[in-house]
Amino acid sequence: MKLGQLLDLPTFHQLYSIPIERKAEQHENYIIVFSQGETLFVDSQSENGQTSQARFASHFTREQLLIGLGAVPHDSLDTCRILDIQPNISHRGATTSYLLENYGSLPHFKKMAERYRVHERSIIFDPYRYSYTVDEKKIAKDRGFTIVDQKDYKNFRDFKPFLQTNRGTVYALPCTYQDIKRQQETKIYIMGWYFYDQQIKISWKPSHSRKSRWRSSIIFIDKVTDKFFFQGELYKKGIFPIFLENLALSTGTSQKFPAVKQTYDHFLDTVNQQKIGTGVRKK
């Protein structure tokens, strides 16, 4: 089907021929993908209207599609595809596994699919593959980072820190979490991840108390939204879900150490890869 047919546009409309990709089960809920040197998605919440991360792709109803297409550069319209996807509570994002399972044959996702195939064929796993090393002197000058005591991670097999210096020091990464349900923002710290009994665990701690301890939590898939989350004492006196799509590195971290974001993105890719291989349990 073409966009013009869906919206009953005149045949001369410049957007008439944009393809709409659908599966047998139709949801009338869409994301917009296009290519501009790389695969991009329309993100109505970003300043330039686009993102390279599927988890930030905006959802559009039939009536909103023309507004969303306004974010696609004119010279990229011929690469544009509108994908019908399953809706979720946040009206945002799609998992990599969902896109590959339903639309993996599209040229936009060929590189992504190949990356997964390479991972599955890999026999030897490098435990430091996703660790980023920086110069000790550079980070020591920054008071925004705190050192993680070795006792908090030394017993984790093949532990992969998000930020490690050339002297082996591991630092905690400050993150902001957007709690959609409570409509508030809170801060947590993450330091790394590892496999435990074929499950992925992330090491983190909340910020509600100066004496908050590091804890490790299993990454699960929410049965309702199909989103990745872990859970713990995000606030005092209670266990709360922490969805990965709403967790972001602090702006200062991304600006000072751009490669740290790449390291974190590799972690997210690994979580998605584990889902394809049924290595992440639903809860």
Backbone as numpy.savetxt, mean C-alpha at the origin, in Angstrom:
# Nx Ny Nz CAx CAy CAz Cx Cy Cz
-17.14 -2.95 -23.39 -17.97 -1.75 -23.39 -17.10 -0.50 -23.39
-17.59 0.55 -24.01 -16.89 1.83 -24.04 -17.60 2.84 -23.12
-16.84 3.84 -22.70 -17.39 4.84 -21.79 -18.60 5.52 -22.39
-18.53 5.82 -23.69 -19.64 6.50 -24.35 -20.93 5.71 -24.29
-20.82 4.39 -24.37 -22.01 3.54 -24.28 -22.59 3.55 -22.87
-21.69 3.53 -21.87 -22.15 3.53 -20.48 -22.84 4.83 -20.11
-22.26 5.95 -20.57 -22.78 7.26 -20.18 -23.69 7.88 -21.23
-23.94 7.14 -22.32 -24.80 7.64 -23.39 -24.26 8.96 -23.95
-22.95 8.97 -24.23 -22.31 10.16 -24.80 -22.47 10.17 -26.31
-22.41 11.34 -26.93 -22.43 11.39 -28.40 -21.14 10.77 -28.95
-21.21 10.16 -30.12 -20.06 9.43 -30.66 -18.86 10.33 -30.93
-19.08 11.63 -31.08 -17.95 12.53 -31.34 -17.23 12.96 -30.06
-17.74 12.56 -28.90 -17.12 12.95 -27.63 -15.72 12.35 -27.55
-14.73 13.15 -27.13 -13.34 12.69 -27.13 -13.08 11.55 -26.15
-13.97 11.34 -25.19 -13.79 10.26 -24.22 -14.66 9.05 -24.54
-15.36 9.09 -25.65 -16.33 8.04 -25.97 -15.69 6.65 -26.01
-14.48 6.54 -26.57 -13.88 5.23 -26.85 -13.06 4.64 -25.70
-12.99 5.31 -24.56 -12.22 4.75 -23.43 -12.86 3.43 -23.00
-12.06 2.35 -22.99 -12.62 1.03 -22.65 -12.99 0.90 -21.18
-14.06 0.19 -20.93 -14.45 -0.17 -19.57 -14.29 -1.68 -19.43
-13.43 -2.08 -18.51 -13.15 -3.50 -18.29 -14.06 -4.01 -17.18
-14.77 -5.09 -17.47 -15.69 -5.67 -16.49 -15.54 -7.18 -16.45
-15.91 -7.75 -15.33 -15.96 -9.20 -15.19 -17.43 -9.63 -15.09
-17.64 -10.92 -14.95 -19.01 -11.44 -14.91 -19.82 -10.78 -13.79
-19.17 -10.65 -12.62 -19.83 -10.00 -11.49 -19.55 -8.50 -11.56
-20.57 -7.72 -11.87 -20.41 -6.29 -12.04 -20.81 -5.55 -10.77
-20.03 -4.49 -10.48 -20.24 -3.76 -9.22 -20.68 -2.31 -9.42
-20.53 -1.79 -10.66 -20.83 -0.38 -10.92 -20.01 0.52 -9.99
-18.79 0.10 -9.74 -17.85 0.85 -8.90 -16.51 0.79 -9.63
-15.90 1.96 -9.88 -14.79 1.98 -10.83 -13.53 2.66 -10.28
-12.38 2.21 -10.81 -11.13 2.95 -10.65 -10.61 3.24 -12.06
-9.74 4.23 -12.15 -9.21 4.65 -13.45 -7.71 4.45 -13.46
-7.21 3.74 -14.48 -5.79 3.46 -14.59 -5.30 3.93 -15.96
-4.07 4.43 -16.00 -3.48 4.88 -17.27 -1.96 4.76 -17.18
-1.30 4.98 -18.29 0.16 4.86 -18.33 0.78 6.19 -18.72
1.87 6.52 -18.04 2.65 7.70 -18.37 4.10 7.42 -17.96
4.72 6.49 -18.67 6.04 6.02 -18.29 5.96 4.92 -17.26
4.92 4.93 -16.47 4.62 3.91 -15.46 3.11 3.81 -15.31
2.67 2.77 -14.65 1.24 2.60 -14.41 0.79 3.53 -13.30
-0.24 4.32 -13.57 -0.75 5.28 -12.59 -2.26 5.10 -12.42
-2.74 5.52 -11.26 -4.16 5.47 -10.96 -4.64 6.88 -10.62
-5.89 7.16 -10.89 -6.45 8.46 -10.50 -6.72 8.45 -9.00
-6.17 9.46 -8.33 -6.35 9.62 -6.88 -6.86 11.03 -6.64
-8.13 11.16 -6.38 -8.74 12.49 -6.23 -8.28 13.21 -4.98
-7.59 12.51 -4.07 -7.13 13.14 -2.83 -5.70 13.67 -2.93
-5.01 13.38 -4.02 -3.64 13.88 -4.18 -3.66 15.21 -4.93
-2.57 15.96 -4.80 -2.52 17.29 -5.40 -2.58 17.24 -6.93
-1.91 16.25 -7.53 -1.90 16.17 -8.99 -2.93 15.18 -9.53
-3.71 14.59 -8.63 -4.79 13.70 -9.06 -4.37 12.31 -9.47
-3.13 11.93 -9.19 -2.68 10.60 -9.59 -1.76 9.98 -8.56
-1.65 8.65 -8.62 -0.80 7.90 -7.70 -0.29 6.64 -8.40
0.87 6.17 -7.97 1.41 4.92 -8.52 1.02 3.73 -7.64
0.36 4.01 -6.52 -0.02 2.97 -5.57 -1.50 2.61 -5.73
-1.76 1.34 -6.04 -3.15 0.90 -6.23 -3.99 1.10 -4.98
-3.35 1.05 -3.81 -4.11 1.17 -2.56 -4.65 2.59 -2.34
-4.20 3.56 -3.15 -4.70 4.93 -3.03 -5.63 5.32 -4.18
-5.93 4.38 -5.07 -6.80 4.69 -6.22 -8.20 5.05 -5.74
-8.72 6.14 -6.25 -10.07 6.58 -5.86 -11.13 5.74 -6.56
-12.23 5.49 -5.85 -13.38 4.80 -6.42 -14.36 5.83 -6.99
-14.96 5.50 -8.12 -15.91 6.41 -8.76 -17.19 5.66 -9.11
-18.30 6.34 -8.91 -19.58 5.81 -9.39 -19.70 6.16 -10.87
-20.73 5.65 -11.50 -20.97 5.94 -12.91 -21.06 7.44 -13.16
-21.73 8.13 -12.24 -21.93 9.58 -12.42 -20.66 10.39 -12.19
-19.67 9.82 -11.51 -18.45 10.56 -11.17 -17.30 10.33 -12.14
-17.48 9.44 -13.11 -16.37 9.06 -13.98 -15.78 10.23 -14.78
-16.62 11.09 -15.30 -16.11 12.21 -16.09 -15.25 13.14 -15.24
-15.61 13.30 -13.97 -14.80 14.12 -13.07 -13.44 13.46 -12.85
-13.44 12.16 -12.59 -12.19 11.44 -12.37 -11.28 11.46 -13.58
-11.86 11.37 -14.77 -11.05 11.36 -16.00 -10.37 12.69 -16.24
-10.82 13.72 -15.57 -10.16 15.02 -15.70 -8.74 15.02 -15.18
-8.38 14.01 -14.38 -7.02 13.91 -13.84 -6.07 13.21 -14.79
-6.59 12.62 -15.86 -5.74 11.90 -16.82 -5.20 12.88 -17.85
-3.87 13.00 -18.00 -3.30 13.90 -19.00 -3.82 13.55 -20.39
-3.99 14.58 -21.21 -4.57 14.37 -22.54 -3.76 13.38 -23.37
-2.42 13.46 -23.25 -1.59 12.56 -24.07 -1.56 11.13 -23.54
-2.24 10.88 -22.42 -2.30 9.52 -21.87 -3.69 8.89 -22.00
-4.61 9.63 -22.62 -5.99 9.13 -22.72 -6.08 7.83 -23.50
-5.17 7.65 -24.50 -5.23 6.43 -25.29 -4.79 5.20 -24.51
-4.15 5.41 -23.34 -3.73 4.28 -22.49 -4.71 4.05 -21.34
-5.72 4.88 -21.26 -6.63 4.86 -20.11 -7.60 3.67 -20.16
-7.81 3.07 -19.00 -8.79 2.00 -18.86 -9.60 2.27 -17.59
-10.87 1.98 -17.63 -11.75 2.08 -16.47 -12.07 0.67 -16.01
-11.75 0.36 -14.76 -11.92 -0.99 -14.25 -13.07 -1.07 -13.25
-13.96 -1.98 -13.47 -15.05 -2.23 -12.53 -14.51 -3.12 -11.41
-14.55 -2.64 -10.17 -13.98 -3.40 -9.06 -14.96 -3.50 -7.89
-14.65 -4.40 -7.01 -15.48 -4.58 -5.81 -15.36 -3.37 -4.89
-16.46 -2.82 -4.42 -16.40 -1.64 -3.53 -15.93 -2.03 -2.13
-15.49 -1.04 -1.37 -15.13 -1.25 0.03 -15.63 -0.08 0.86
-15.43 -0.17 2.15 -15.96 0.84 3.06 -15.32 2.21 2.85
-14.02 2.23 2.58 -13.31 3.51 2.46 -13.47 4.15 1.09
-14.08 3.44 0.12 -14.26 3.95 -1.24 -12.92 4.36 -1.86
-11.91 3.56 -1.55 -10.58 3.90 -2.04 -9.71 2.64 -2.08
-8.90 2.53 -3.12 -7.90 1.49 -3.16 -8.36 0.15 -3.71
-7.38 -0.60 -4.19 -7.57 -1.97 -4.66 -6.30 -2.73 -4.35
-6.43 -3.97 -3.91 -5.24 -4.76 -3.60 -4.58 -5.21 -4.89
-3.26 -5.35 -4.84 -2.51 -5.80 -6.00 -2.99 -7.18 -6.44
-3.24 -8.04 -5.48 -3.68 -9.40 -5.81 -5.02 -9.38 -6.55
-5.92 -8.48 -6.13 -7.23 -8.38 -6.79 -7.06 -7.94 -8.24
-6.21 -6.95 -8.48 -5.99 -6.46 -9.83 -5.38 -7.52 -10.72
-4.39 -8.26 -10.19 -3.75 -9.30 -10.99 -4.70 -10.46 -11.27
-5.52 -10.78 -10.30 -6.45 -11.89 -10.47 -7.52 -11.58 -11.50
-7.98 -10.32 -11.52 -9.09 -9.96 -12.39 -8.67 -9.25 -13.68
-7.55 -8.51 -13.62 -7.15 -7.72 -14.79 -5.67 -7.88 -15.11
-5.10 -9.00 -14.71 -3.67 -9.23 -14.92 -3.24 -9.27 -16.37
-4.18 -9.48 -17.30 -3.82 -9.54 -18.72 -3.65 -8.16 -19.35
-4.07 -7.12 -18.66 -3.91 -5.76 -19.20 -2.44 -5.37 -19.22
-2.02 -4.62 -20.25 -0.60 -4.23 -20.34 -0.13 -3.40 -19.15
-1.04 -2.71 -18.49 -0.67 -1.88 -17.34 -0.06 -2.70 -16.21
-0.45 -3.97 -16.12 -0.04 -4.79 -14.98 0.97 -5.88 -15.34
1.54 -5.82 -16.54 2.49 -6.85 -16.95 3.74 -6.86 -16.08
4.30 -5.67 -15.81 5.50 -5.60 -14.98 5.20 -6.07 -13.57
4.05 -5.71 -13.07 3.65 -6.12 -11.73 3.53 -7.64 -11.65
2.90 -8.24 -12.67 2.73 -9.68 -12.69 4.07 -10.40 -12.81
4.97 -9.84 -13.60 6.29 -10.46 -13.75 7.06 -10.41 -12.44
6.92 -9.32 -11.70 7.60 -9.20 -10.41 7.12 -10.29 -9.44
5.87 -10.61 -9.52 5.33 -11.67 -8.67 5.84 -13.04 -9.09
5.93 -13.24 -10.41 6.43 -14.53 -10.90 7.88 -14.75 -10.51
8.68 -13.69 -10.59 10.08 -13.79 -10.19 10.18 -14.13 -8.72
9.33 -13.50 -7.92 9.35 -13.79 -6.48 9.01 -15.24 -6.21
8.01 -15.77 -6.91 7.58 -17.14 -6.67 8.64 -18.15 -7.09
9.45 -17.78 -8.12 10.50 -18.69 -8.58 11.74 -18.62 -7.72
11.81 -17.58 -6.89 13.00 -17.39 -6.07 13.15 -18.52 -5.06
14.33 -19.08 -5.00 14.61 -20.19 -4.08 15.30 -19.67 -2.83
16.23 -18.75 -3.01 16.99 -18.21 -1.89 16.42 -16.86 -1.51
16.07 -16.70 -0.26 15.52 -15.43 0.22 16.59 -14.66 0.98
16.85 -13.46 0.54 17.84 -12.61 1.18 17.16 -11.83 2.30
17.48 -12.11 3.55 16.79 -11.45 4.67 17.02 -9.95 4.73
18.04 -9.45 4.05 18.31 -8.00 4.08 17.89 -7.31 2.79
17.14 -8.04 1.98 16.75 -7.54 0.68 15.93 -6.25 0.78
15.14 -6.14 1.83 14.26 -4.98 1.97 14.72 -4.02 3.06
15.97 -4.09 3.45 16.48 -3.19 4.47 17.25 -2.05 3.79
17.09 -0.87 4.32 17.76 0.30 3.76 18.82 0.77 4.73
20.05 0.91 4.25 21.16 1.31 5.10 21.55 2.76 4.82
21.71 3.55 5.87 22.13 4.94 5.73 23.37 5.16 6.57
24.02 6.29 6.33 25.21 6.62 7.08 24.85 6.99 8.52
25.57 6.42 9.47 25.29 6.64 10.89 25.35 8.12 11.25
26.33 8.83 10.72 26.51 10.25 11.07 25.34 11.09 10.58
24.81 10.72 9.42 23.71 11.50 8.85 22.46 11.43 9.71
22.12 10.24 10.15 20.89 10.08 10.92 21.07 10.49 12.38
22.30 10.42 12.88 22.56 10.79 14.27 22.27 12.27 14.52
22.35 13.08 13.47 22.09 14.51 13.61 20.60 14.82 13.67
19.79 13.86 13.32 18.35 14.09 13.27 17.70 13.62 14.57
17.11 14.54 15.29 16.50 14.21 16.58 15.12 13.57 16.42
14.64 13.47 15.19 13.33 12.89 14.98 13.31 11.37 14.99
14.51 10.77 15.08 14.59 9.31 15.06 15.18 8.80 16.36
14.67 7.67 16.81 15.19 7.07 18.04 15.72 5.67 17.74
16.78 5.31 18.47 17.41 4.00 18.28 16.56 2.92 18.95
16.45 1.78 18.28 15.74 0.63 18.84 16.76 -0.27 19.53
16.49 -0.61 20.77 17.39 -1.49 21.51 17.44 -2.86 20.82
18.65 -3.40 20.70 18.83 -4.67 20.00 18.01 -5.81 20.61
17.77 -5.72 21.91 17.01 -6.79 22.57 15.57 -6.87 22.07
15.10 -5.78 21.44 13.73 -5.75 20.96 13.54 -6.46 19.62
14.65 -6.88 18.99 14.50 -7.57 17.71 15.52 -8.69 17.48
16.49 -8.87 18.36 17.57 -9.83 18.11 17.08 -11.27 18.03
15.94 -11.57 18.65 15.44 -12.95 18.64 14.52 -13.26 17.46
14.29 -12.26 16.59 13.45 -12.48 15.43 14.28 -13.05 14.29
13.91 -14.19 13.80 14.65 -14.83 12.72 14.45 -14.07 11.40
15.56 -13.77 10.72 15.53 -13.05 9.44 14.76 -11.73 9.56
15.01 -11.01 10.63 14.33 -9.73 10.84 14.80 -8.73 9.80
13.86 -7.97 9.24 14.16 -7.01 8.19 13.79 -5.61 8.66
14.75 -4.85 9.17 14.45 -3.49 9.64 14.13 -2.56 8.47
13.28 -1.58 8.71 12.96 -0.61 7.68 14.10 0.40 7.51
14.79 0.73 8.60 15.88 1.69 8.53 17.03 1.23 9.41
18.16 0.95 8.78 19.34 0.47 9.49 20.56 1.23 8.98
21.45 1.65 9.89 22.63 2.40 9.49 23.76 1.46 9.09
24.84 2.07 8.56 25.99 1.27 8.15 26.72 0.64 9.33
26.37 1.01 10.53 26.97 0.40 11.72 26.03 -0.65 12.35
24.91 -0.90 11.68 23.99 -1.92 12.17 22.94 -1.43 13.14
22.90 -0.12 13.38 21.91 0.43 14.30 20.54 0.49 13.63
19.53 0.03 14.33 18.16 0.06 13.81 17.41 1.24 14.44
16.70 1.99 13.61 15.94 3.15 14.09 14.44 2.92 13.92
13.68 3.53 14.81 12.22 3.48 14.73 11.73 4.52 13.72
10.76 4.14 12.90 10.20 5.06 11.92 8.87 5.62 12.42
8.74 6.93 12.56 7.46 7.51 12.96 6.46 7.47 11.80
5.23 7.09 12.09 4.18 7.01 11.08 2.91 7.68 11.59
2.08 8.10 10.67 0.78 8.64 11.04 -0.29 7.65 10.59
-1.27 7.44 11.44 -2.36 6.53 11.11 -3.68 7.30 11.10
-4.36 7.24 9.96 -5.66 7.89 9.83 -6.74 6.90 10.23
-7.31 7.11 11.39 -8.38 6.25 11.88 -9.70 6.73 11.28
-10.11 6.09 10.20 -11.31 6.52 9.47 -12.55 6.42 10.34
-12.67 5.33 11.08 -13.87 5.11 11.88 -14.03 6.18 12.96
-12.92 6.54 13.60 -12.99 7.53 14.69 -12.69 8.95 14.20
-12.37 9.07 12.92 -12.10 10.36 12.31 -11.03 11.14 13.07
-9.92 10.47 13.33 -8.81 11.12 14.00 -7.49 10.52 13.53
-6.43 11.26 13.77 -5.09 10.85 13.37 -4.26 10.56 14.61
-3.50 9.49 14.57 -2.63 9.15 15.69 -1.27 8.74 15.17
-0.31 8.68 16.05 1.07 8.37 15.66 1.48 7.02 16.22
2.17 6.23 15.39 2.77 4.99 15.87 4.18 4.91 15.31
4.95 3.94 15.79 6.31 3.72 15.30 6.41 2.29 14.76
7.16 2.13 13.68 7.42 0.80 13.15 8.92 0.62 13.01
9.41 -0.62 13.15 10.86 -0.81 13.01 11.23 -1.90 12.01
10.31 -2.81 11.66 10.66 -3.84 10.70 9.63 -4.95 10.66
9.99 -6.03 9.98 9.04 -7.14 9.84 9.81 -8.43 9.65
9.08 -9.55 9.77 9.70 -10.86 9.62 8.61 -11.91 9.43
9.04 -13.09 9.01 8.11 -14.20 8.86 8.08 -15.03 10.14
6.88 -15.41 10.54 6.72 -16.29 11.70 5.67 -17.33 11.35
6.10 -18.59 11.26 5.19 -19.69 10.92 4.43 -19.38 9.63
5.17 -18.90 8.62 4.65 -18.57 7.30 3.70 -17.37 7.30
3.63 -16.67 8.40 2.83 -15.44 8.48 3.77 -14.24 8.59
3.33 -13.09 8.08 4.13 -11.87 8.18 3.76 -11.14 9.46
4.79 -10.77 10.22 4.59 -9.99 11.43 5.30 -8.65 11.28
4.66 -7.59 11.74 5.26 -6.27 11.73 5.53 -5.86 13.18
6.71 -5.28 13.41 7.08 -4.82 14.75 6.76 -3.33 14.87
6.00 -2.97 15.88 5.53 -1.60 16.02 5.25 -1.28 17.48
5.03 -0.01 17.76 4.57 0.38 19.09 3.75 1.66 18.99
2.76 1.81 19.86 1.91 3.00 19.86 2.63 4.17 20.53
1.99 5.32 20.48 2.60 6.52 21.07 1.79 7.07 22.24
0.78 6.32 22.70 -0.08 6.86 23.75 0.60 6.90 25.11
1.76 6.26 25.24 2.48 6.27 26.51 3.98 6.26 26.26
4.73 6.99 27.08 6.19 7.02 26.93 6.80 5.65 27.19
6.11 4.83 27.94 6.62 3.50 28.28 6.05 2.41 27.37
5.45 2.82 26.26 4.90 1.82 25.34 6.00 0.88 24.86
5.71 -0.38 24.86 6.71 -1.37 24.46 6.52 -1.76 22.99
7.59 -2.31 22.42 7.50 -2.84 21.07 6.71 -4.14 21.11
5.88 -4.34 20.09 5.14 -5.58 19.98 5.12 -6.01 18.52
4.90 -7.29 18.27 4.84 -7.82 16.91 3.43 -8.34 16.65
2.87 -7.95 15.51 1.50 -8.32 15.19 1.42 -8.96 13.81
0.60 -9.98 13.68 0.41 -10.67 12.41 -0.44 -9.82 11.46
-0.06 -9.81 10.19 -0.84 -9.13 9.17 -1.98 -10.05 8.74
-3.21 -9.54 8.81 -4.39 -10.29 8.40 -5.08 -9.59 7.23
-6.07 -10.28 6.64 -6.94 -9.67 5.64 -8.34 -9.57 6.22
-8.91 -8.38 6.15 -10.27 -8.18 6.66 -11.27 -8.85 5.72
-12.11 -9.72 6.26 -13.07 -10.46 5.45 -14.08 -9.53 4.76
-14.37 -8.41 5.39 -15.40 -7.51 4.86 -14.84 -6.63 3.74
-13.69 -5.99 4.00 -13.16 -5.02 3.05 -12.05 -5.56 2.17
-11.51 -6.74 2.48 -10.39 -7.34 1.76 -9.13 -6.49 1.90
-9.03 -5.73 2.99 -7.87 -4.88 3.24 -6.95 -5.53 4.27
-5.66 -5.20 4.16 -4.68 -5.73 5.10 -4.68 -4.91 6.39
-4.55 -5.61 7.53 -4.49 -4.91 8.80 -3.76 -5.75 9.83
-3.29 -5.09 10.88 -2.84 -5.78 12.08 -3.58 -5.13 13.24
-3.49 -5.70 14.41 -4.26 -5.14 15.51 -3.45 -5.12 16.80
-3.82 -4.19 17.66 -3.12 -4.05 18.93 -3.63 -2.84 19.69
-2.92 -2.47 20.73 -3.34 -1.38 21.61 -2.98 -0.02 21.00
-3.69 0.31 19.92 -3.47 1.60 19.27 -3.77 2.74 20.23
-4.82 2.58 21.00 -5.17 3.51 22.07 -5.15 2.73 23.38
-5.18 3.46 24.48 -5.16 2.78 25.78 -6.44 1.97 25.99
-6.26 0.86 26.68 -7.40 0.02 27.10 -8.25 -0.44 25.92
-7.67 -1.26 25.10 -8.46 -1.82 24.00 -7.60 -2.30 22.85
-8.12 -3.23 22.07 -7.45 -3.73 20.88 -8.17 -3.16 19.66
-7.41 -2.56 18.76 -7.99 -1.88 17.61 -7.29 -2.33 16.32
-8.03 -2.37 15.19 -7.40 -2.71 13.91 -6.62 -1.52 13.36
-5.51 -1.81 12.70 -4.68 -0.79 12.07 -4.52 -1.20 10.61
-5.21 -0.53 9.71 -5.20 -0.89 8.30 -3.98 -0.28 7.60
-3.28 -1.12 6.84 -2.05 -0.67 6.19 -2.30 0.48 5.22
-3.46 0.47 4.56 -3.72 1.52 3.57 -3.85 2.90 4.22
-4.12 2.94 5.52 -4.27 4.22 6.22 -3.04 4.58 7.05
-1.97 3.79 6.88 -0.73 4.03 7.62 0.30 4.62 6.66
0.91 5.72 7.04 1.88 6.38 6.15 3.09 6.86 6.93
4.26 6.78 6.30 5.47 7.32 6.90 5.31 8.81 7.09
5.91 9.35 8.13 5.82 10.80 8.35 6.48 11.52 7.19
5.97 12.72 6.90 6.49 13.49 5.77 7.98 13.74 5.89
8.45 14.01 7.10 9.87 14.26 7.31 10.73 13.08 6.93
10.27 11.88 7.24 11.03 10.68 6.91 11.14 10.51 5.40
10.04 10.66 4.70 10.03 10.49 3.25 10.91 11.51 2.56
10.96 12.73 3.11 11.76 13.79 2.49 13.25 13.61 2.75
13.61 13.24 3.98 15.02 13.12 4.33 15.65 11.83 3.82
14.86 10.77 3.80 15.37 9.47 3.38 14.39 8.85 2.38
14.40 9.32 1.12 13.44 8.84 0.13 13.45 7.32 -0.05
14.63 6.70 0.08 14.71 5.26 -0.14 13.98 4.46 0.94
13.74 5.09 2.10 13.00 4.39 3.15 11.59 4.08 2.66
11.00 5.00 1.91 9.66 4.76 1.37 9.69 3.56 0.43
10.76 3.44 -0.36 10.88 2.29 -1.25 10.94 1.00 -0.45
11.66 1.05 0.67 11.76 -0.12 1.54 10.39 -0.50 2.08
9.64 0.50 2.51 8.30 0.24 3.04 7.38 -0.30 1.94
7.52 0.24 0.73 6.71 -0.24 -0.38 7.03 -1.70 -0.71
8.31 -2.09 -0.58 8.69 -3.49 -0.79 7.99 -4.39 0.23
7.89 -3.89 1.45 7.17 -4.64 2.49 5.71 -4.84 2.08
5.08 -3.78 1.58 3.68 -3.89 1.15 3.55 -4.86 -0.02
4.52 -4.84 -0.94 4.50 -5.78 -2.06 4.59 -7.22 -1.56
5.44 -7.43 -0.56 5.60 -8.77 -0.01 4.30 -9.25 0.62
3.61 -8.36 1.31 2.31 -8.71 1.90 1.34 -9.14 0.81
1.33 -8.39 -0.30 0.45 -8.74 -1.41 0.83 -10.08 -2.03
2.12 -10.31 -2.16 2.60 -11.57 -2.72 2.20 -12.75 -1.85
2.26 -12.56 -0.56 1.86 -13.62 0.37 0.37 -13.91 0.25
-0.41 -12.88 -0.06 -1.85 -13.10 -0.21 -2.12 -14.00 -1.40
-1.39 -13.78 -2.50 -1.57 -14.62 -3.68 -1.24 -16.06 -3.35
-0.22 -16.25 -2.53 0.18 -17.60 -2.15 -0.53 -18.09 -0.91
-1.64 -17.43 -0.54 -2.45 -17.78 0.64 -1.63 -17.76 1.92
-0.63 -16.88 1.97 0.20 -16.79 3.16 -0.32 -15.78 4.17
-1.42 -15.10 3.83 -2.04 -14.15 4.76 -3.45 -14.63 5.05
-3.76 -14.81 6.32 -5.06 -15.34 6.70 -6.12 -14.24 6.79
-7.36 -14.61 6.50 -8.48 -13.68 6.65 -8.99 -13.72 8.07
-9.47 -12.59 8.53 -9.97 -12.51 9.90 -11.13 -11.53 9.97
